Amino acid sequence: MEFRIAMAQDTPHVENLWAYCFEPKEDPFFQYYFTNCYEPENTMVGLEQDQLLSTVHLRQYNLNVRGAVLPTSYMVGVATHPAARRGGVGGALLTSALDELRKRGQAMTILMPSKAAFYQQYGWELYAHQWVNTMSLEDLRPMTDKTLSFGLLNSVDQWTLLDPVYKTYTARLSGYAERGEKEWKRLLGSFFAEGVNIAVVRNDDNVIEGYAVYRLGQPEIPVSELVYMTRRAQRALLNYFYNHRSQGTSIRWNEGLHDTYYRFYPDGRTGHATMPYMMSRIVDVKAAFEAIPVNQEALMMPITMTFAVKDKLCSWNEGRYEVQYGGALTPSVKKISDTLDGEADVTVEVGALSQLLMGTLTARDLAFEGKLSVSEEWLDYFDILYPEQKTYINEWW
């Protein structure tokens, strides 16, 4: 199979494969996506005998990782026609896409898995989970706050009202998507195209402290984004949904795993579960090391360590690297071998390295899982270099 970036004449075939594997063409999201968002130049296609049988869309984002902003491709719409499945096409498609991203100078990529195990075999690992909370509207009553007023948004130009709330919510997190005007308008446009509502809560100074993105029409009200600057704003949003008892019976809302309000739920035994949400993968090991800063407290006299990185999918990543820490917030890196042969201070799988750099897990955690090998005396140093972070992201495509 031949893999290449899509051209304009491929668009009808890309649309057909999307409709075959995901939403039908009459679906509102399909219409919005292919009218407003589809980019052939950011789509990898696989062809065999002039038939387009496989695609992955490389949505362009800026990802904030430990305070550094990384241009990143969010892989969505990974699809292979059933006629071409079970022949290794999926792995070949992903390899071609990663090679393309490496040529573009990108260090990391992300995707939301329908089945994490499929991608784990190719070096992706989960870096962000979410809480999924389900509760009857009646049971919300003791969790609510009535001190803030409500409002609704109805225009993409109102993105400036939401932006300060999102920035405050994500300020101390890692792995989240930066949102500027383009990203906000694209997101809000897709919401309104699908008939989704956006509610806000305001304080007495008319400052918006929180917002919620939700849909009506079923007994259970799904809330896909609940973002707030204060705890009372979150409680006010729950009060807003409590007021919908004539329009639904329950609510299901997603939140970042860093949120701890569940400790105060009246009954935490039910309706509170984690959902595997986003996976990350290193595209280029050297670029990833050099793009993501270490903890400033780790700056000291230079220390050089040798990393042996295992990567079964991307031959350009596998090998040994000299990584020098101490002189700056980001280390300097040199690849010294394309093989794993020879001595190394650290041996790590590429997926585990992604989790370490993202902040999902510490080196000590990864050593316990058998994903990273380093002598015991270096574990404390690595916990200072790359301390655990609260990771979060809520982009759906």
GROMACS .gro file of C-alpha atoms in nm:
model
  397
    1MET     CA    1   0.000   0.000   0.000
    2GLU     CA    2   0.119   0.352  -0.084
    3PHE     CA    3   0.093   0.619   0.185
    4ARG     CA    4   0.103   0.991   0.115
    5ILE     CA    5  -0.051   1.323   0.212
    6ALA     CA    6  -0.396   1.369   0.060
    7MET     CA    7  -0.460   1.586  -0.243
    8ALA     CA    8  -0.771   1.782  -0.332
    9GLN     CA    9  -0.896   1.508  -0.565
   10ASP     CA   10  -0.890   1.259  -0.276
   11THR     CA   11  -1.153   1.450  -0.076
   12PRO     CA   12  -1.462   1.257  -0.197
   13HIS     CA   13  -1.290   0.927  -0.116
   14VAL     CA   14  -1.178   1.052   0.227
   15GLU     CA   15  -1.538   1.157   0.296
   16ASN     CA   16  -1.668   0.816   0.185
   17LEU     CA   17  -1.431   0.628   0.415
   18TRP     CA   18  -1.520   0.855   0.711
   19ALA     CA   19  -1.890   0.800   0.644
   20TYR     CA   20  -1.835   0.423   0.619
   21CYS     CA   21  -1.644   0.403   0.949
   22PHE     CA   22  -1.790   0.687   1.158
   23GLU     CA   23  -2.082   0.930   1.107
   24PRO     CA   24  -2.300   0.923   0.793
   25LYS     CA   25  -2.275   1.220   0.558
   26GLU     CA   26  -2.605   1.368   0.678
   27ASP     CA   27  -2.479   1.385   1.037
   28PRO     CA   28  -2.436   1.751   1.154
   29PHE     CA   29  -2.077   1.692   1.270
   30PHE     CA   30  -1.982   1.533   0.937
   31GLN     CA   31  -2.125   1.834   0.754
   32TYR     CA   32  -1.946   2.082   0.980
   33TYR     CA   33  -1.614   1.899   0.976
   34PHE     CA   34  -1.581   1.853   0.600
   35THR     CA   35  -1.717   2.201   0.526
   36ASN     CA   36  -1.513   2.397   0.778
   37CYS     CA   37  -1.228   2.190   0.922
   38TYR     CA   38  -1.103   1.917   0.688
   39GLU     CA   39  -0.747   1.983   0.564
   40PRO     CA   40  -0.608   1.757   0.289
   41GLU     CA   41  -0.257   1.883   0.365
   42ASN     CA   42  -0.294   1.741   0.716
   43THR     CA   43  -0.438   1.404   0.619
   44MET     CA   44  -0.241   1.087   0.550
   45VAL     CA   45  -0.405   0.840   0.311
   46GLY     CA   46  -0.328   0.483   0.212
   47LEU     CA   47  -0.398   0.366  -0.143
   48GLU     CA   48  -0.386   0.030  -0.311
   49GLN     CA   49  -0.457  -0.009  -0.683
   50ASP     CA   50  -0.583   0.352  -0.683
   51GLN     CA   51  -0.839   0.276  -0.411
   52LEU     CA   52  -0.826   0.489  -0.097
   53LEU     CA   53  -0.852   0.236   0.186
   54SER     CA   54  -0.697   0.402   0.490
   55THR     CA   55  -0.671   0.748   0.647
   56VAL     CA   56  -0.555   0.938   0.953
   57HIS     CA   57  -0.633   1.308   0.999
   58LEU     CA   58  -0.352   1.509   1.160
   59ARG     CA   59  -0.535   1.789   1.342
   60GLN     CA   60  -0.294   2.069   1.432
   61TYR     CA   61  -0.278   2.180   1.795
   62ASN     CA   62  -0.041   2.354   2.033
   63LEU     CA   63   0.004   2.137   2.342
   64ASN     CA   64   0.123   2.277   2.673
   65VAL     CA   65   0.359   2.028   2.839
   66ARG     CA   66   0.523   2.135   3.166
   67GLY     CA   67   0.483   2.498   3.057
   68ALA     CA   68   0.639   2.451   2.711
   69VAL     CA   69   0.418   2.490   2.404
   70LEU     CA   70   0.469   2.212   2.147
   71PRO     CA   71   0.321   2.211   1.796
   72THR     CA   72   0.143   1.877   1.798
   73SER     CA   73  -0.071   1.666   1.567
   74TYR     CA   74  -0.384   1.517   1.718
   75MET     CA   75  -0.451   1.200   1.519
   76VAL     CA   76  -0.823   1.152   1.458
   77GLY     CA   77  -1.030   0.952   1.214
   78VAL     CA   78  -0.784   0.661   1.205
   79ALA     CA   79  -0.968   0.434   0.965
   80THR     CA   80  -0.904   0.133   0.745
   81HIS     CA   81  -1.170  -0.014   0.519
   82PRO     CA   82  -1.264  -0.371   0.628
   83ALA     CA   83  -1.141  -0.498   0.292
   84ALA     CA   84  -0.786  -0.404   0.393
   85ARG     CA   85  -0.786  -0.495   0.762
   86ARG     CA   86  -0.578  -0.761   0.939
   87GLY     CA   87  -0.289  -0.715   0.700
   88GLY     CA   88  -0.071  -0.476   0.900
   89VAL     CA   89  -0.214  -0.169   0.728
   90GLY     CA   90  -0.287   0.009   1.058
   91GLY     CA   91   0.074  -0.009   1.177
   92ALA     CA   92   0.208   0.093   0.837
   93LEU     CA   93  -0.032   0.390   0.826
   94LEU     CA   94   0.077   0.507   1.171
   95THR     CA   95   0.446   0.468   1.086
   96SER     CA   96   0.403   0.676   0.771
   97ALA     CA   97   0.215   0.943   0.964
   98LEU     CA   98   0.483   0.956   1.235
   99ASP     CA   99   0.756   0.984   0.973
  100GLU     CA  100   0.568   1.275   0.816
  101LEU     CA  101   0.539   1.449   1.153
  102ARG     CA  102   0.910   1.394   1.220
  103LYS     CA  103   0.992   1.566   0.890
  104ARG     CA  104   0.772   1.856   1.003
  105GLY     CA  105   0.976   1.887   1.322
  106GLN     CA  106   0.707   1.776   1.566
  107ALA     CA  107   0.823   1.603   1.882
  108MET     CA  108   0.497   1.450   2.013
  109THR     CA  109   0.159   1.335   1.889
  110ILE     CA  110  -0.167   1.254   2.067
  111LEU     CA  111  -0.482   1.055   1.997
  112MET     CA  112  -0.803   0.950   2.171
  113PRO     CA  113  -0.826   0.570   2.150
  114SER     CA  114  -1.137   0.367   2.088
  115LYS     CA  115  -0.926   0.074   2.207
  116ALA     CA  116  -0.604   0.162   2.389
  117ALA     CA  117  -0.450  -0.183   2.348
  118PHE     CA  118  -0.436  -0.140   1.970
  119TYR     CA  119  -0.215   0.170   2.004
  120GLN     CA  120  -0.010   0.051   2.301
  121GLN     CA  121   0.152  -0.212   2.082
  122TYR     CA  122   0.276   0.075   1.865
  123GLY     CA  123   0.425   0.288   2.143
  124TRP     CA  124   0.133   0.506   2.253
  125GLU     CA  125   0.047   0.523   2.623
  126LEU     CA  126  -0.236   0.689   2.814
  127TYR     CA  127  -0.134   1.021   2.962
  128ALA     CA  128  -0.471   1.170   3.063
  129HIS     CA  129  -0.779   1.012   3.218
  130GLN     CA  130  -1.102   1.189   3.306
  131TRP     CA  131  -1.361   1.152   3.576
  132VAL     CA  132  -1.704   1.059   3.442
  133ASN     CA  133  -1.970   1.144   3.701
  134THR     CA  134  -2.329   1.026   3.673
  135MET     CA  135  -2.591   1.145   3.918
  136SER     CA  136  -2.967   1.194   3.930
  137LEU     CA  137  -3.071   1.558   3.912
  138GLU     CA  138  -3.249   1.524   4.245
  139ASP     CA  139  -2.928   1.408   4.411
  140LEU     CA  140  -2.746   1.723   4.299
  141ARG     CA  141  -2.932   1.941   4.548
  142PRO     CA  142  -2.683   1.927   4.840
  143MET     CA  143  -2.394   1.999   4.598
  144THR     CA  144  -2.534   2.319   4.451
  145ASP     CA  145  -2.467   2.690   4.500
  146LYS     CA  146  -2.724   2.962   4.427
  147THR     CA  147  -2.508   3.273   4.461
  148LEU     CA  148  -2.420   3.310   4.090
  149SER     CA  149  -2.646   3.402   3.797
  150PHE     CA  150  -2.679   3.211   3.469
  151GLY     CA  151  -2.651   3.294   3.101
  152LEU     CA  152  -2.624   3.125   2.761
  153LEU     CA  153  -2.385   3.187   2.472
  154ASN     CA  154  -2.497   3.170   2.110
  155SER     CA  155  -2.209   3.301   1.895
  156VAL     CA  156  -1.855   3.188   1.814
  157ASP     CA  157  -1.747   3.550   1.867
  158GLN     CA  158  -1.819   3.508   2.239
  159TRP     CA  159  -1.513   3.287   2.276
  160THR     CA  160  -1.339   3.575   2.457
  161LEU     CA  161  -1.583   3.525   2.746
  162LEU     CA  162  -1.476   3.163   2.793
  163ASP     CA  163  -1.104   3.203   2.734
  164PRO     CA  164  -1.012   3.351   3.077
  165VAL     CA  165  -1.198   3.069   3.252
  166TYR     CA  166  -1.018   2.802   3.048
  167LYS     CA  167  -0.681   2.968   3.107
  168THR     CA  168  -0.738   2.978   3.482
  169TYR     CA  169  -0.857   2.617   3.491
  170THR     CA  170  -0.552   2.486   3.300
  171ALA     CA  171  -0.290   2.717   3.456
  172ARG     CA  172  -0.119   2.450   3.667
  173LEU     CA  173  -0.182   2.151   3.443
  174SER     CA  174   0.020   1.965   3.179
  175GLY     CA  175  -0.074   1.811   2.846
  176TYR     CA  176  -0.362   2.045   2.766
  177ALA     CA  177  -0.437   2.214   2.435
  178GLU     CA  178  -0.370   2.586   2.403
  179ARG     CA  179  -0.676   2.763   2.262
  180GLY     CA  180  -0.651   3.084   2.064
  181GLU     CA  181  -0.915   3.256   1.852
  182LYS     CA  182  -0.890   3.001   1.570
  183GLU     CA  183  -0.922   2.702   1.804
  184TRP     CA  184  -1.207   2.853   2.004
  185LYS     CA  185  -1.410   2.947   1.697
  186ARG     CA  186  -1.359   2.602   1.545
  187LEU     CA  187  -1.470   2.439   1.869
  188LEU     CA  188  -1.773   2.661   1.928
  189GLY     CA  189  -1.875   2.633   1.563
  190SER     CA  190  -1.888   2.256   1.593
  191PHE     CA  191  -2.091   2.283   1.914
  192PHE     CA  192  -2.352   2.510   1.762
  193ALA     CA  193  -2.369   2.301   1.443
  194GLU     CA  194  -2.465   1.999   1.655
  195GLY     CA  195  -2.721   2.186   1.865
  196VAL     CA  196  -2.509   2.186   2.179
  197ASN     CA  197  -2.569   2.448   2.451
  198ILE     CA  198  -2.314   2.654   2.643
  199ALA     CA  199  -2.416   2.788   2.984
  200VAL     CA  200  -2.212   3.036   3.189
  201VAL     CA  201  -2.229   3.149   3.552
  202ARG     CA  202  -2.152   3.510   3.649
  203ASN     CA  203  -2.073   3.677   3.980
  204ASP     CA  204  -2.207   4.012   4.104
  205ASP     CA  205  -1.940   4.195   3.904
  206ASN     CA  206  -2.068   4.025   3.586
  207VAL     CA  207  -1.745   3.823   3.560
  208ILE     CA  208  -1.789   3.472   3.422
  209GLU     CA  209  -1.650   3.218   3.670
  210GLY     CA  210  -1.746   2.896   3.491
  211TYR     CA  211  -1.913   2.739   3.190
  212ALA     CA  212  -2.064   2.407   3.083
  213VAL     CA  213  -2.115   2.252   2.741
  214TYR     CA  214  -2.418   2.021   2.730
  215ARG     CA  215  -2.694   1.871   2.518
  216LEU     CA  216  -3.066   1.827   2.587
  217GLY     CA  217  -3.310   1.579   2.435
  218GLN     CA  218  -3.256   1.262   2.641
  219PRO     CA  219  -3.338   1.170   3.003
  220GLU     CA  220  -2.964   1.185   3.081
  221ILE     CA  221  -2.806   1.525   3.014
  222PRO     CA  222  -2.447   1.480   2.887
  223VAL     CA  223  -2.201   1.758   2.978
  224SER     CA  224  -1.885   1.730   2.770
  225GLU     CA  225  -1.693   2.021   2.924
  226LEU     CA  226  -1.731   2.168   3.274
  227VAL     CA  227  -1.473   2.437   3.343
  228TYR     CA  228  -1.460   2.682   3.635
  229MET     CA  229  -1.236   2.928   3.814
  230THR     CA  230  -1.374   2.864   4.164
  231ARG     CA  231  -1.542   2.580   4.351
  232ARG     CA  232  -1.856   2.788   4.393
  233ALA     CA  233  -1.871   2.824   4.014
  234GLN     CA  234  -1.870   2.448   3.975
  235ARG     CA  235  -2.143   2.420   4.238
  236ALA     CA  236  -2.340   2.693   4.061
  237LEU     CA  237  -2.322   2.500   3.734
  238LEU     CA  238  -2.453   2.192   3.912
  239ASN     CA  239  -2.735   2.412   4.046
  240TYR     CA  240  -2.808   2.518   3.688
  241PHE     CA  241  -2.855   2.153   3.590
  242TYR     CA  242  -3.056   2.082   3.904
  243ASN     CA  243  -3.304   2.336   3.763
  244HIS     CA  244  -3.352   2.107   3.459
  245ARG     CA  245  -3.553   1.844   3.649
  246SER     CA  246  -3.846   1.890   3.413
  247GLN     CA  247  -3.620   1.822   3.112
  248GLY     CA  248  -3.419   1.524   3.233
  249THR     CA  249  -3.367   1.278   3.513
  250SER     CA  250  -2.990   1.258   3.543
  251ILE     CA  251  -2.664   1.425   3.442
  252ARG     CA  252  -2.334   1.285   3.319
  253TRP     CA  253  -2.037   1.517   3.327
  254ASN     CA  254  -1.667   1.491   3.251
  255GLU     CA  255  -1.392   1.654   3.455
  256GLY     CA  256  -1.017   1.643   3.479
  257LEU     CA  257  -0.874   1.371   3.698
  258HIS     CA  258  -0.710   1.641   3.911
  259ASP     CA  259  -1.047   1.751   4.050
  260THR     CA  260  -1.112   1.630   4.406
  261TYR     CA  261  -1.470   1.745   4.466
  262TYR     CA  262  -1.578   1.381   4.461
  263ARG     CA  263  -1.453   1.365   4.821
  264PHE     CA  264  -1.754   1.575   4.916
  265TYR     CA  265  -2.020   1.394   4.711
  266PRO     CA  266  -2.311   1.276   4.926
  267ASP     CA  267  -2.270   0.921   4.794
  268GLY     CA  268  -1.939   0.845   4.627
  269ARG     CA  269  -2.001   0.473   4.595
  270THR     CA  270  -2.179   0.502   4.260
  271GLY     CA  271  -2.167   0.721   3.953
  272HIS     CA  272  -1.799   0.810   3.976
  273ALA     CA  273  -1.561   0.637   3.735
  274THR     CA  274  -1.244   0.706   3.541
  275MET     CA  275  -1.232   0.706   3.162
  276PRO     CA  276  -0.911   0.651   2.960
  277TYR     CA  277  -0.910   0.969   2.755
  278MET     CA  278  -0.592   1.064   2.570
  279MET     CA  279  -0.276   0.885   2.462
  280SER     CA  280   0.056   1.040   2.368
  281ARG     CA  281   0.353   0.919   2.169
  282ILE     CA  282   0.697   1.053   2.102
  283VAL     CA  283   0.754   1.127   1.734
  284ASP     CA  284   1.122   1.218   1.773
  285VAL     CA  285   1.309   1.130   2.094
  286LYS     CA  286   1.579   1.396   2.059
  287ALA     CA  287   1.325   1.668   1.978
  288ALA     CA  288   1.102   1.565   2.269
  289PHE     CA  289   1.386   1.574   2.524
  290GLU     CA  290   1.499   1.914   2.397
  291ALA     CA  291   1.148   2.066   2.387
  292ILE     CA  292   1.021   1.977   2.736
  293PRO     CA  293   1.175   2.157   3.035
  294VAL     CA  294   1.290   1.994   3.355
  295ASN     CA  295   1.206   2.118   3.702
  296GLN     CA  296   1.401   2.438   3.770
  297GLU     CA  297   1.502   2.299   4.110
  298ALA     CA  298   1.704   2.033   3.925
  299LEU     CA  299   1.943   2.285   3.768
  300MET     CA  300   2.293   2.217   3.896
  301MET     CA  301   2.635   2.132   3.762
  302PRO     CA  302   2.600   1.945   3.430
  303ILE     CA  303   2.533   1.571   3.446
  304THR     CA  304   2.540   1.352   3.137
  305MET     CA  305   2.337   1.032   3.128
  306THR     CA  306   2.299   0.766   2.860
  307PHE     CA  307   1.946   0.662   2.768
  308ALA     CA  308   1.867   0.344   2.576
  309VAL     CA  309   1.526   0.396   2.414
  310LYS     CA  310   1.325   0.103   2.280
  311ASP     CA  311   1.094   0.177   1.985
  312LYS     CA  312   0.972  -0.116   1.774
  313LEU     CA  313   0.774   0.101   1.532
  314CYS     CA  314   1.002   0.395   1.455
  315SER     CA  315   1.356   0.290   1.365
  316TRP     CA  316   1.479   0.649   1.384
  317ASN     CA  317   1.403   0.658   1.758
  318GLU     CA  318   1.551   0.331   1.877
  319GLY     CA  319   1.905   0.354   2.009
  320ARG     CA  320   2.120   0.521   2.272
  321TYR     CA  321   2.131   0.893   2.355
  322GLU     CA  322   2.361   1.113   2.559
  323VAL     CA  323   2.144   1.357   2.753
  324GLN     CA  324   2.315   1.641   2.939
  325TYR     CA  325   2.121   1.799   3.227
  326GLY     CA  326   2.202   2.095   3.447
  327GLY     CA  327   2.302   2.377   3.215
  328ALA     CA  328   1.954   2.492   3.107
  329LEU     CA  329   1.585   2.416   3.155
  330THR     CA  330   1.594   2.183   2.857
  331PRO     CA  331   1.873   1.925   2.819
  332SER     CA  332   2.105   1.894   2.523
  333VAL     CA  333   2.080   1.559   2.346
  334LYS     CA  334   2.299   1.363   2.106
  335LYS     CA  335   2.217   1.025   1.958
  336ILE     CA  336   2.526   0.808   1.984
  337SER     CA  337   2.402   0.474   1.850
  338ASP     CA  338   2.116   0.332   1.642
  339THR     CA  339   2.123   0.013   1.848
  340LEU     CA  340   2.062  -0.072   2.213
  341ASP     CA  341   2.398  -0.248   2.244
  342GLY     CA  342   2.631  -0.099   2.502
  343GLU     CA  343   2.607   0.049   2.849
  344ALA     CA  344   2.321   0.279   2.945
  345ASP     CA  345   2.226   0.457   3.268
  346VAL     CA  346   1.855   0.441   3.179
  347THR     CA  347   1.668   0.194   2.962
  348VAL     CA  348   1.313   0.293   2.877
  349GLU     CA  349   1.032   0.206   2.636
  350VAL     CA  350   0.927   0.493   2.410
  351GLY     CA  351   0.572   0.496   2.547
  352ALA     CA  352   0.695   0.514   2.905
  353LEU     CA  353   0.932   0.797   2.812
  354SER     CA  354   0.630   0.988   2.681
  355GLN     CA  355   0.449   0.941   3.014
  356LEU     CA  356   0.759   1.059   3.203
  357LEU     CA  357   0.798   1.375   2.995
  358MET     CA  358   0.425   1.452   3.005
  359GLY     CA  359   0.427   1.415   3.382
  360THR     CA  360   0.174   1.132   3.399
  361LEU     CA  361   0.408   0.905   3.593
  362THR     CA  362   0.742   0.949   3.767
  363ALA     CA  363   1.054   0.748   3.690
  364ARG     CA  364   0.994   0.560   4.015
  365ASP     CA  365   0.640   0.470   3.904
  366LEU     CA  366   0.765   0.352   3.566
  367ALA     CA  367   1.043   0.147   3.724
  368PHE     CA  368   0.782  -0.026   3.939
  369GLU     CA  369   0.582  -0.105   3.622
  370GLY     CA  370   0.890  -0.251   3.456
  371LYS     CA  371   0.883   0.015   3.183
  372LEU     CA  372   1.203   0.191   3.288
  373SER     CA  373   1.528   0.060   3.429
  374VAL     CA  374   1.769   0.280   3.627
  375SER     CA  375   1.981   0.228   3.935
  376GLU     CA  376   1.809   0.308   4.265
  377GLU     CA  377   2.038   0.602   4.348
  378TRP     CA  378   1.920   0.790   4.037
  379LEU     CA  379   1.546   0.758   4.104
  380ASP     CA  380   1.537   1.048   4.349
  381TYR     CA  381   1.722   1.264   4.096
  382PHE     CA  382   1.470   1.180   3.826
  383ASP     CA  383   1.182   1.259   4.059
  384ILE     CA  384   1.331   1.609   4.089
  385LEU     CA  385   1.403   1.637   3.715
  386TYR     CA  386   1.059   1.526   3.599
  387PRO     CA  387   0.813   1.548   3.891
  388GLU     CA  388   0.461   1.418   3.845
  389GLN     CA  389   0.216   1.665   3.690
  390LYS     CA  390  -0.162   1.697   3.693
  391THR     CA  391  -0.245   1.614   3.333
  392TYR     CA  392  -0.558   1.726   3.150
  393ILE     CA  393  -0.699   1.767   2.802
  394ASN     CA  394  -1.055   1.789   2.672
  395GLU     CA  395  -1.030   1.812   2.293
  396TRP     CA  396  -1.255   1.563   2.118
  397TRP     CA  397  -1.122   1.588   1.761
   0.00000   0.00000   0.00000
